[in-house]
Tab-separated table of C-alpha atoms and ligand atoms in Angstrom:
chain	number	residue	atom	x	y	z
J	143	UNK	CA	12.293	-8.195	-6.395
J	144	UNK	CA	11.927	-4.473	-6.168
J	145	UNK	CA	10.780	-3.306	-2.648
J	146	UNK	CA	10.786	0.323	-3.124
J	147	UNK	CA	11.291	2.187	-6.331
J	148	UNK	CA	13.449	4.799	-4.550
J	149	UNK	CA	15.917	2.291	-3.495
J	150	UNK	CA	16.903	1.297	-7.068
J	151	UNK	CA	20.021	2.693	-8.634
J	152	UNK	CA	19.175	5.912	-10.546
J	153	UNK	CA	19.638	4.618	-13.929
J	154	UNK	CA	17.418	1.434	-13.099
J	155	UNK	CA	14.745	3.841	-11.684
J	156	UNK	CA	14.796	5.870	-15.091
J	157	UNK	CA	14.460	2.769	-17.000
J	158	UNK	CA	11.630	1.510	-14.774
J	159	UNK	CA	9.814	4.824	-14.833
J	160	UNK	CA	10.179	4.898	-18.688
J	161	UNK	CA	9.038	1.169	-18.953
J	162	UNK	CA	6.124	1.766	-16.609
J	163	UNK	CA	4.780	4.915	-17.958
J	164	UNK	CA	5.014	4.737	-21.747
J	165	UNK	CA	2.133	2.986	-23.437
J	166	UNK	CA	4.377	2.026	-26.372
J	167	UNK	CA	7.263	0.589	-24.753
J	168	UNK	CA	6.166	-2.921	-24.262
J	169	UNK	CA	9.657	-4.211	-24.894
J	170	UNK	CA	10.909	-1.948	-21.940
J	171	UNK	CA	8.261	-3.382	-19.730
J	172	UNK	CA	8.856	-6.799	-20.602
J	173	UNK	CA	12.576	-6.484	-19.979
J	174	UNK	CA	11.648	-5.069	-16.584
J	175	UNK	CA	9.474	-8.295	-15.967
J	176	UNK	CA	12.499	-10.291	-17.122
J	177	UNK	CA	14.562	-8.548	-14.419
J	178	UNK	CA	12.038	-9.493	-11.813
J	179	UNK	CA	11.891	-13.112	-12.768
J	180	UNK	CA	15.706	-13.447	-12.808
J	181	UNK	CA	15.855	-11.399	-9.691
J	182	UNK	CA	13.398	-14.035	-8.048
J	183	UNK	CA	14.523	-17.331	-9.888
J	184	UNK	CA	18.232	-16.982	-10.429
J	185	UNK	CA	18.530	-15.737	-6.893
J	186	UNK	CA	20.342	-12.506	-8.069
J	187	UNK	CA	19.174	-9.683	-5.908
J	188	UNK	CA	19.337	-7.009	-8.724
J	189	UNK	CA	16.839	-4.911	-7.048
J	190	UNK	CA	16.718	-5.692	-3.400
J	191	UNK	CA	18.490	-3.894	-0.692
J	192	UNK	CA	20.960	-6.391	0.619
J	193	UNK	CA	22.968	-8.666	-1.649
J	194	UNK	CA	24.107	-11.711	0.476
J	195	UNK	CA	26.982	-13.005	-1.251
J	196	UNK	CA	25.338	-13.156	-4.591
J	197	UNK	CA	26.693	-11.697	-7.798
J	198	UNK	CA	25.241	-10.207	-10.868
J	199	UNK	CA	27.066	-12.091	-13.440
J	200	UNK	CA	27.680	-11.310	-17.241
J	201	UNK	CA	25.867	-14.586	-17.948
J	202	UNK	CA	22.896	-13.413	-15.817
J	203	UNK	CA	22.646	-10.020	-17.537
J	204	UNK	CA	22.752	-11.785	-20.914
J	205	UNK	CA	19.907	-14.027	-19.963
J	206	UNK	CA	17.852	-11.109	-18.617
J	207	UNK	CA	18.286	-9.212	-21.908
J	208	UNK	CA	17.591	-12.515	-23.969
J	209	UNK	CA	14.633	-13.183	-21.874
J	210	UNK	CA	13.477	-9.459	-22.289
J	211	UNK	CA	13.819	-9.724	-26.087
J	212	UNK	CA	12.042	-12.993	-26.290
J	213	UNK	CA	8.944	-12.046	-24.291
J	214	UNK	CA	8.887	-8.718	-26.218
J	215	UNK	CA	7.893	-10.655	-29.299
J	216	UNK	CA	4.874	-12.462	-27.502
J	217	UNK	CA	1.395	-10.921	-27.438
J	218	UNK	CA	1.529	-8.452	-24.578
J	219	UNK	CA	-1.891	-9.571	-23.281
J	220	UNK	CA	-0.167	-13.145	-22.333
J	221	UNK	CA	1.832	-11.199	-19.680
J	222	UNK	CA	-0.112	-8.234	-18.782
J	223	UNK	CA	-3.420	-8.808	-16.780
J	224	UNK	CA	-5.954	-7.073	-18.888
J	225	UNK	CA	-9.041	-9.054	-18.863
J	226	UNK	CA	-11.982	-7.688	-16.939
J	227	UNK	CA	-12.509	-8.888	-13.344
J	228	UNK	CA	-15.289	-11.388	-12.743
J	229	UNK	CA	-18.445	-9.542	-11.555
J	230	UNK	CA	-18.392	-11.611	-8.222
J	231	UNK	CA	-15.248	-9.708	-7.287
J	232	UNK	CA	-16.684	-6.251	-7.838
J	233	UNK	CA	-17.996	-4.105	-5.014
J	234	UNK	CA	-18.970	-0.697	-3.889
J	235	UNK	CA	-17.241	0.842	-0.932
J	236	UNK	CA	-15.829	4.242	0.143
J	237	UNK	CA	-17.974	5.824	-2.462
J	238	UNK	CA	-16.262	3.968	-5.287
J	239	UNK	CA	-16.849	1.164	-7.287
J	240	UNK	CA	-13.910	-1.459	-7.043
J	241	UNK	CA	-13.490	-3.952	-9.798
J	242	UNK	CA	-11.819	-6.279	-7.282
J	243	UNK	CA	-10.883	-6.003	-3.686
J	244	UNK	CA	-7.057	-6.697	-3.770
J	245	UNK	CA	-4.848	-3.622	-3.459
J	246	UNK	CA	-1.516	-2.800	-3.216
J	247	UNK	CA	-0.388	-1.470	0.182
J	248	UNK	CA	1.448	1.627	0.949
J	249	UNK	CA	5.449	1.842	0.963
J	250	UNK	CA	5.789	0.141	-2.639
J	251	UNK	CA	5.075	3.239	-4.750
J	252	UNK	CA	5.992	5.887	-2.057
J	253	UNK	CA	6.357	8.762	-4.542
J	254	UNK	CA	3.438	7.740	-6.991
J	255	UNK	CA	5.884	6.942	-9.762
J	256	UNK	CA	4.052	3.997	-11.284
J	257	UNK	CA	0.311	4.167	-10.393
J	258	UNK	CA	-1.048	3.387	-13.756
J	259	UNK	CA	1.174	0.485	-14.447
J	260	UNK	CA	0.657	-0.932	-11.025
J	261	UNK	CA	-3.088	-0.653	-11.647
J	262	UNK	CA	-2.483	-2.415	-14.963
J	263	UNK	CA	-1.212	-5.392	-13.215
J	264	UNK	CA	-4.715	-6.195	-12.083
J	265	UNK	CA	-4.864	-4.376	-8.616
J	266	UNK	CA	-8.314	-3.172	-7.782
J	267	UNK	CA	-6.642	-0.106	-6.090
J	268	UNK	CA	-3.203	1.239	-5.384
J	269	UNK	CA	-2.274	3.201	-2.363
J	270	UNK	CA	0.811	5.665	-2.611
J	271	UNK	CA	2.990	7.109	0.221
J	272	UNK	CA	3.543	7.425	2.850
J	273	UNK	CA	4.253	11.081	1.734
J	274	UNK	CA	5.799	13.575	4.148
J	275	UNK	CA	5.105	17.411	3.755
J	276	UNK	CA	8.799	18.133	3.311
J	277	UNK	CA	11.038	15.735	1.459
J	278	UNK	CA	13.315	13.490	3.579
J	279	UNK	CA	15.840	10.843	2.957
J	280	UNK	CA	14.553	8.243	5.605
J	281	UNK	CA	17.023	6.130	7.549
J	282	UNK	CA	20.329	5.195	6.177
J	283	UNK	CA	20.573	2.095	4.150
J	284	UNK	CA	20.399	-0.835	4.201
J	285	UNK	CA	17.004	-0.535	5.680
J	286	UNK	CA	15.072	-3.403	4.131
J	287	UNK	CA	15.846	-6.912	4.990
J	288	UNK	CA	14.588	-10.225	3.562
J	289	UNK	CA	13.839	-13.288	5.402
J	290	UNK	CA	13.358	-15.273	2.175
J	291	UNK	CA	12.656	-18.705	3.949
J	292	UNK	CA	9.831	-17.205	5.989
J	293	UNK	CA	8.148	-15.045	3.346
J	294	UNK	CA	8.949	-12.007	5.395
J	295	UNK	CA	10.618	-8.672	5.281
J	296	UNK	CA	11.922	-6.403	8.140
J	297	UNK	CA	12.232	-2.728	7.273
J	298	UNK	CA	13.160	0.464	8.965
J	299	UNK	CA	12.798	2.845	5.999
J	300	UNK	CA	11.838	5.798	8.067
J	301	UNK	CA	9.481	7.525	5.584
J	302	UNK	CA	11.863	8.162	2.673
J	303	UNK	CA	9.694	10.690	0.672
J	304	UNK	CA	10.058	13.137	-2.030
J	305	UNK	CA	7.323	15.095	-0.323
J	306	UNK	CA	3.834	16.352	-0.904
J	307	UNK	CA	4.594	18.847	-3.660
J	308	UNK	CA	6.341	16.479	-5.776
J	309	UNK	CA	3.937	13.885	-5.535
J	310	UNK	CA	0.933	16.329	-6.069
J	311	UNK	CA	2.782	17.350	-9.398
J	312	UNK	CA	3.232	13.824	-10.434
J	313	UNK	CA	-0.524	12.949	-9.610
J	314	UNK	CA	-1.718	16.000	-11.067
J	315	UNK	CA	0.091	15.339	-14.475
J	316	UNK	CA	-0.694	11.549	-14.551
J	317	UNK	CA	-4.049	11.281	-12.910
J	318	UNK	CA	-5.779	14.657	-13.120
J	319	UNK	CA	-7.310	16.799	-10.450
J	320	UNK	CA	-10.188	15.402	-8.553
J	321	UNK	CA	-13.180	16.796	-7.241
J	322	UNK	CA	-11.987	20.160	-5.716
J	323	UNK	CA	-13.866	23.317	-6.751
J	324	UNK	CA	-11.757	25.621	-8.825
J	325	UNK	CA	-12.836	28.286	-6.284
J	326	UNK	CA	-11.051	26.624	-3.388
J	327	UNK	CA	-8.073	28.339	-1.826
J	328	UNK	CA	-7.184	25.541	0.332
J	329	UNK	CA	-4.091	24.071	-1.510
J	330	UNK	CA	-0.983	25.000	0.125
J	331	UNK	CA	0.879	24.273	-3.265
J	332	UNK	CA	-0.285	27.362	-5.051
J	333	UNK	CA	3.174	28.729	-5.052
J	334	UNK	CA	4.633	25.600	-6.436
J	335	UNK	CA	2.446	25.362	-9.416
J	336	UNK	CA	0.999	21.890	-9.575
J	337	UNK	CA	-0.336	20.897	-13.138
J	338	UNK	CA	-3.835	19.815	-13.183
J	339	UNK	CA	-4.754	17.254	-15.703
J	340	UNK	CA	-8.543	17.913	-15.352
J	341	UNK	CA	-10.152	14.650	-14.529
J	342	UNK	CA	-9.791	11.676	-12.497
J	343	UNK	CA	-7.596	8.702	-13.447
J	344	UNK	CA	-8.992	5.311	-14.396
J	345	UNK	CA	-8.207	3.428	-11.283
J	346	UNK	CA	-8.684	3.769	-7.521
J	347	UNK	CA	-5.981	5.580	-5.758
J	348	UNK	CA	-5.372	5.977	-2.208
J	349	UNK	CA	-2.961	8.507	-0.626
J	350	UNK	CA	-1.198	7.675	2.399
J	351	UNK	CA	0.145	10.615	4.573
J	352	UNK	CA	3.090	10.502	6.987
J	353	UNK	CA	4.932	12.925	9.085
J	354	UNK	CA	8.402	14.330	9.028
J	355	UNK	CA	10.840	13.107	11.453
J	356	UNK	CA	11.825	16.528	12.661
J	357	UNK	CA	8.162	17.725	12.888
J	358	UNK	CA	7.043	18.524	16.403
J	359	UNK	CA	3.101	18.846	15.456
J	360	UNK	CA	2.110	15.488	13.820
J	361	UNK	CA	-1.571	16.740	13.124
J	362	UNK	CA	-0.184	19.987	11.184
J	363	UNK	CA	1.854	17.682	8.996
J	364	UNK	CA	-1.299	15.504	8.207
J	365	UNK	CA	-3.219	18.731	7.497
J	366	UNK	CA	-0.665	19.921	5.158
J	367	UNK	CA	-0.998	16.515	3.443
J	368	UNK	CA	-4.697	16.811	3.126
J	369	UNK	CA	-4.475	20.168	1.634
J	370	UNK	CA	-2.032	19.285	-0.993
J	371	UNK	CA	-3.107	15.796	-1.939
J	372	UNK	CA	-6.655	15.243	-0.986
J	373	UNK	CA	-7.782	16.534	-4.393
J	374	UNK	CA	-5.855	13.663	-6.167
J	375	UNK	CA	-7.099	10.922	-4.062
J	376	UNK	CA	-9.943	8.424	-3.940
J	377	UNK	CA	-9.169	8.070	-0.438
J	378	UNK	CA	-6.808	9.316	2.093
J	379	UNK	CA	-4.995	7.621	5.049
J	380	UNK	CA	-3.381	8.856	8.048
J	381	UNK	CA	-0.437	6.512	8.839
J	382	UNK	CA	-0.389	6.550	12.560
J	383	UNK	CA	1.349	3.143	12.900
J	384	UNK	CA	4.849	3.050	11.317
J	385	UNK	CA	7.307	1.805	13.896
J	386	UNK	CA	10.094	3.598	12.080
J	387	UNK	CA	9.153	7.246	13.122
J	388	UNK	CA	9.629	7.983	16.692
J	389	UNK	CA	6.423	8.903	18.632
J	390	UNK	CA	4.057	8.038	15.517
J	391	UNK	CA	2.370	5.098	17.194
J	392	UNK	CA	1.469	7.215	20.196
J	393	UNK	CA	-1.040	8.648	18.121
J	394	UNK	CA	-3.208	5.656	18.607
J	395	UNK	CA	-3.973	6.525	22.207
J	396	UNK	CA	-7.435	7.589	22.833
J	397	UNK	CA	-6.956	11.377	23.239
J	398	UNK	CA	-4.369	11.781	20.652
J	399	UNK	CA	-6.269	9.516	18.171
J	400	UNK	CA	-9.510	11.696	18.768
J	401	UNK	CA	-7.754	14.988	18.512
J	402	UNK	CA	-5.699	13.941	15.264
J	403	UNK	CA	-8.912	12.625	13.504
J	404	UNK	CA	-10.888	15.733	14.382
J	405	UNK	CA	-8.252	17.982	12.973
J	406	UNK	CA	-7.634	16.134	9.709
J	407	UNK	CA	-11.353	15.686	9.197
J	408	UNK	CA	-11.921	19.365	9.739
J	409	UNK	CA	-9.066	20.276	7.200
J	410	UNK	CA	-10.617	18.159	4.734
J	411	UNK	CA	-14.072	19.373	5.209
J	412	UNK	CA	-13.056	23.048	5.195
J	413	UNK	CA	-11.938	22.535	1.405
J	414	UNK	CA	-14.469	23.438	-0.964
J	415	UNK	CA	-15.305	20.270	-2.654
J	416	UNK	CA	-17.378	19.705	-5.742
J	417	UNK	CA	-20.643	17.747	-6.232
J	418	UNK	CA	-18.844	14.367	-5.239
J	419	UNK	CA	-17.792	15.633	-1.913
J	420	UNK	CA	-14.402	14.972	-0.180
J	421	UNK	CA	-12.330	11.741	-0.213
J	422	UNK	CA	-13.080	9.397	2.583
J	423	UNK	CA	-10.471	9.518	5.389
J	424	UNK	CA	-8.997	6.271	6.874
J	425	UNK	CA	-6.404	5.490	9.567
J	426	UNK	CA	-3.852	2.766	9.460
J	427	UNK	CA	-3.186	1.095	12.669
J	428	UNK	CA	-0.629	-1.248	14.104
J	429	UNK	CA	-1.138	-4.873	14.855
J	430	UNK	CA	0.577	-4.576	18.346
J	431	UNK	CA	-2.200	-2.612	20.056
J	432	UNK	CA	-3.717	-3.880	23.298
J	433	UNK	CA	-7.472	-4.779	23.689
J	434	UNK	CA	-7.934	-1.409	25.517
J	435	UNK	CA	-6.343	0.458	22.614
J	436	UNK	CA	-8.638	-1.321	20.252
J	437	UNK	CA	-11.715	-0.434	22.176
J	438	UNK	CA	-10.623	3.223	22.297
J	439	UNK	CA	-9.920	3.273	18.582
J	440	UNK	CA	-13.250	1.716	17.705
J	441	UNK	CA	-15.181	3.991	20.113
J	442	UNK	CA	-13.507	7.079	18.596
J	443	UNK	CA	-14.057	5.984	15.091
J	444	UNK	CA	-17.576	5.166	15.636
J	445	UNK	CA	-18.135	8.558	17.394
J	446	UNK	CA	-16.436	10.539	14.671
J	447	UNK	CA	-17.736	8.758	11.768
J	448	UNK	CA	-14.374	7.823	10.555
J	449	UNK	CA	-14.680	6.304	7.063
J	450	UNK	CA	-12.455	3.233	7.516
J	451	UNK	CA	-9.522	1.698	9.221
J	452	UNK	CA	-6.546	-0.211	7.569
J	453	UNK	CA	-5.473	-3.158	9.691
J	454	UNK	CA	-2.541	-3.346	9.714
J	455	UNK	CA	0.897	-1.949	9.446
J	456	UNK	CA	4.052	-4.034	10.125
J	457	UNK	CA	4.633	-5.615	13.587
J	458	UNK	CA	7.509	-4.676	16.081
J	459	UNK	CA	6.977	-8.284	17.429
J	460	UNK	CA	9.364	-11.146	16.453
J	461	UNK	CA	8.179	-14.722	16.121
J	462	UNK	CA	10.190	-17.670	17.724
J	463	UNK	CA	11.793	-18.544	14.315
J	464	UNK	CA	13.422	-15.135	14.291
J	465	UNK	CA	16.131	-16.376	16.641
J	466	UNK	CA	17.480	-18.364	13.621
J	467	UNK	CA	18.174	-15.219	11.498
J	468	UNK	CA	20.659	-12.610	12.392
J	469	UNK	CA	18.729	-10.153	10.200
J	470	UNK	CA	15.716	-10.483	12.493
J	471	UNK	CA	17.803	-8.525	15.184
J	472	UNK	CA	17.283	-5.494	12.866
J	473	UNK	CA	15.007	-2.957	14.429
J	474	UNK	CA	11.777	-2.027	12.524
J	475	UNK	CA	8.633	-3.568	11.263
J	476	UNK	CA	7.952	-7.110	10.322
J	477	UNK	CA	5.691	-7.963	7.338
J	478	UNK	CA	4.776	-11.008	5.393
J	479	UNK	CA	3.628	-14.493	6.332
J	480	UNK	CA	4.547	-14.308	10.017
J	481	UNK	CA	2.027	-11.249	10.125
J	482	UNK	CA	-0.851	-12.979	8.816
J	483	UNK	CA	-2.593	-14.448	11.863
J	484	UNK	CA	-1.626	-11.457	14.110
J	485	UNK	CA	-3.082	-8.888	11.747
J	486	UNK	CA	-6.048	-10.970	10.921
J	487	UNK	CA	-6.907	-11.456	14.659
J	488	UNK	CA	-6.740	-7.623	15.114
J	489	UNK	CA	-8.957	-7.290	12.250
J	490	UNK	CA	-11.471	-9.575	13.599
J	491	UNK	CA	-11.623	-7.691	16.886
J	492	UNK	CA	-11.989	-4.508	15.257
J	493	UNK	CA	-14.785	-5.909	13.053
J	494	UNK	CA	-16.743	-6.967	16.358
J	495	UNK	CA	-15.901	-3.692	18.313
J	496	UNK	CA	-17.182	-1.472	15.346
J	497	UNK	CA	-20.242	-4.015	14.844
J	498	UNK	CA	-19.319	-4.076	11.075
J	499	UNK	CA	-20.166	-0.377	10.619
J	500	UNK	CA	-16.853	0.855	9.609
J	501	UNK	CA	-15.247	-0.415	6.267
J	502	UNK	CA	-11.961	-2.228	7.125
J	503	UNK	CA	-9.042	-2.867	4.899
J	504	UNK	CA	-7.151	-6.001	5.784
J	505	UNK	CA	-3.567	-5.989	5.320
J	506	UNK	CA	-0.736	-8.251	6.516
J	507	UNK	CA	0.700	-11.401	5.135
J	508	UNK	CA	-1.441	-12.011	2.143
J	509	UNK	CA	0.101	-14.521	-0.256
J	510	UNK	CA	-2.828	-16.136	-1.776
J	511	UNK	CA	-6.611	-16.012	-2.503
J	512	UNK	CA	-7.110	-18.058	0.634
J	513	UNK	CA	-5.389	-15.606	2.858
J	514	UNK	CA	-7.424	-12.592	1.297
J	515	UNK	CA	-10.617	-14.799	1.795
J	516	UNK	CA	-9.755	-15.207	5.488
J	517	UNK	CA	-9.408	-11.569	5.843
J	518	UNK	CA	-12.871	-10.839	4.142
J	519	UNK	CA	-14.483	-13.477	6.378
J	520	UNK	CA	-12.923	-11.866	9.430
J	521	UNK	CA	-14.311	-8.368	8.513
J	522	UNK	CA	-12.397	-6.840	5.727
J	523	UNK	CA	-14.180	-5.225	2.807
J	524	UNK	CA	-10.939	-4.819	0.952
J	525	UNK	CA	-7.472	-6.368	1.163
J	526	UNK	CA	-4.025	-5.101	0.690
J	527	UNK	CA	-0.504	-6.647	0.259
J	528	UNK	CA	2.990	-5.599	0.002
J	529	UNK	CA	5.384	-8.521	0.962
J	530	UNK	CA	3.465	-11.222	-0.888
J	531	UNK	CA	3.912	-8.981	-4.119
J	532	UNK	CA	7.508	-8.442	-3.300
J	533	UNK	CA	8.029	-12.108	-3.398
J	534	UNK	CA	5.443	-13.314	-5.960
J	535	UNK	CA	5.755	-10.636	-8.494
J	536	UNK	CA	3.111	-9.547	-11.066
J	537	UNK	CA	1.841	-13.134	-11.617
J	538	UNK	CA	0.568	-13.222	-8.155
J	539	UNK	CA	-2.297	-10.768	-8.663
J	540	UNK	CA	-4.444	-12.788	-11.094
J	541	UNK	CA	-3.639	-15.847	-9.190
J	542	UNK	CA	-5.068	-14.459	-5.789
J	543	UNK	CA	-8.136	-13.249	-7.696
J	544	UNK	CA	-8.793	-16.574	-9.374
J	545	UNK	CA	-8.385	-18.366	-5.981
J	546	UNK	CA	-10.648	-15.742	-4.203
J	547	UNK	CA	-13.397	-16.484	-6.873
J	548	UNK	CA	-12.887	-20.260	-6.156
J	549	UNK	CA	-13.403	-19.554	-2.288
J	550	UNK	CA	-16.433	-17.446	-2.834
J	551	UNK	CA	-18.019	-20.171	-5.109
J	552	UNK	CA	-17.138	-22.925	-2.655
J	553	UNK	CA	-18.910	-21.447	0.098
J	554	UNK	CA	-21.834	-20.225	-1.991
J	555	UNK	CA	-21.188	-16.425	-1.838
J	556	UNK	CA	-22.343	-14.413	-4.730
J	557	UNK	CA	-20.501	-11.400	-3.963
J	558	UNK	CA	-17.580	-10.063	-1.834
J	559	UNK	CA	-19.948	-7.892	0.369
J	560	UNK	CA	-21.998	-11.138	1.237
J	561	UNK	CA	-18.845	-12.745	2.654
J	562	UNK	CA	-17.512	-9.700	4.668
J	563	UNK	CA	-17.571	-10.834	8.228
J	564	UNK	CA	-19.107	-14.141	7.558
J	565	UNK	CA	-17.063	-15.684	10.480
J	566	UNK	CA	-18.936	-13.479	13.106
J	567	UNK	CA	-22.449	-13.098	11.582
C	887	FMN	C1	9.741	-2.077	2.651
C	887	FMN	C2	8.168	-1.541	3.191
C	887	FMN	C3	7.897	-0.208	3.375
C	887	FMN	C4	6.842	0.257	3.808
C	887	FMN	N1	6.418	1.414	3.856
C	887	FMN	C5	5.132	1.915	4.271
C	887	FMN	C6	4.675	3.298	4.334
C	887	FMN	O1	5.435	4.101	3.834
C	887	FMN	N2	3.497	3.557	4.699
C	887	FMN	C7	2.657	2.582	5.444
C	887	FMN	O2	1.701	2.829	5.691
C	887	FMN	N3	3.017	1.222	5.273
C	887	FMN	C8	4.284	0.909	4.888
C	887	FMN	N4	4.532	-0.361	4.804
C	887	FMN	C9	3.685	-1.390	5.395
C	887	FMN	C10	2.827	-2.025	4.255
C	887	FMN	O3	1.962	-1.245	3.717
C	887	FMN	C11	2.041	-3.210	5.097
C	887	FMN	O4	0.944	-2.426	5.874
C	887	FMN	C12	2.669	-4.284	5.797
C	887	FMN	O5	3.706	-4.443	4.978
C	887	FMN	C13	1.869	-5.429	6.058
C	887	FMN	O6	1.530	-6.029	4.768
C	887	FMN	P1	2.282	-7.193	4.025
C	887	FMN	O7	2.506	-8.145	4.981
C	887	FMN	O8	1.353	-7.743	2.838
C	887	FMN	O9	3.713	-6.778	3.655
C	887	FMN	C14	5.782	-0.895	4.353
C	887	FMN	C15	6.075	-2.254	4.179
C	887	FMN	C16	7.402	-2.544	3.720
C	887	FMN	C17	7.871	-4.043	3.674
């Protein structure tokens, strides 16, 4: 299944973009689902980064086309999650109303190419990025490796990004400009003519900011990201935890973390916001932090009134089973099932350290409603996934939501917010 749109061959990227953005091209979209299904079940890695001895045969292509043609004759609603979410999943946080707490994590749609269609799959919110100020290629391919038997992925993408201006143009055209007063002069894109659509899009959109590989001044990169992209976002994220950009994770040390958050908050607040005010600012942290690091981050976050934390990014650690797989020797971040407990434990510690005062987004290893529920009980107000979606495909999202409703009902919770941190209250 697709891991990163930018990794697809150019022609497939175009087809995907067309199929995902055109309201009318149901057949295209369903053909794409056909691709995903066959990619997953016929074991043909059409979209993945590494093809391990598998061949895209003529028969398979025929089957994919036949599958696409067949499903295009069926009512779209059968395949596309369009029903409203049950009210028990709705919640208000970060100044926004979410119809459900399940979001797509950063890294899947790095360049904001398919936001509306991804929201259309039933996600409560979608986070695009990480976006770097200047376009950059990222690390040489292959850079994404599956450990299929373990439900895991190792990646060392290294922030492949089309850059803030390209993403701003795309979001401006698709989603419209959010919140910023017309009088503001803060946008650094004025010379690049970003098209403003006029009003916010229908779904909740997070923008995750990264730094360029060659940049010496990380804070300046994030500030540039804020100036250019905050007006399109419902929330902003400083990604201080990717293991694939040298020095990035040092930003999680107490002094660096404090300086960085202050500078980025100031840059955001200096912009001239309309009535609604600026978008909330969150920081995404690693699951490999020591107890002391977590205490420092909690203290600074409380002191600076940070709007939220995302816990967590991928891990640089490797579980014991990794010895079985040569691919596990690849450098980079491990995500998926092996990350579930590690990231949930860090989330739990952070919930306790911040005394439930800061909204936390739980991320790492979510493959089911039960996994999402564990994160919520551990202190997450919202939950994100990437690897689960990469393996499970679009059908996983309604399934996770249905299972989550069952978990809440089973334990007698009438809302998500009632269940947040239930293990420690
Ligand atoms: C291929 C790949 C690329 C990723 N790129 C980014 C990124 O650009 N920025 C970011 O903050 N996280 C990135 N992530 C991390 C995910 O957002 C998420 O935090 C992590 O994978 C754990 O969640 P999961 O187990 O559900 O995948 C990436 C993950 C993968 C697998």
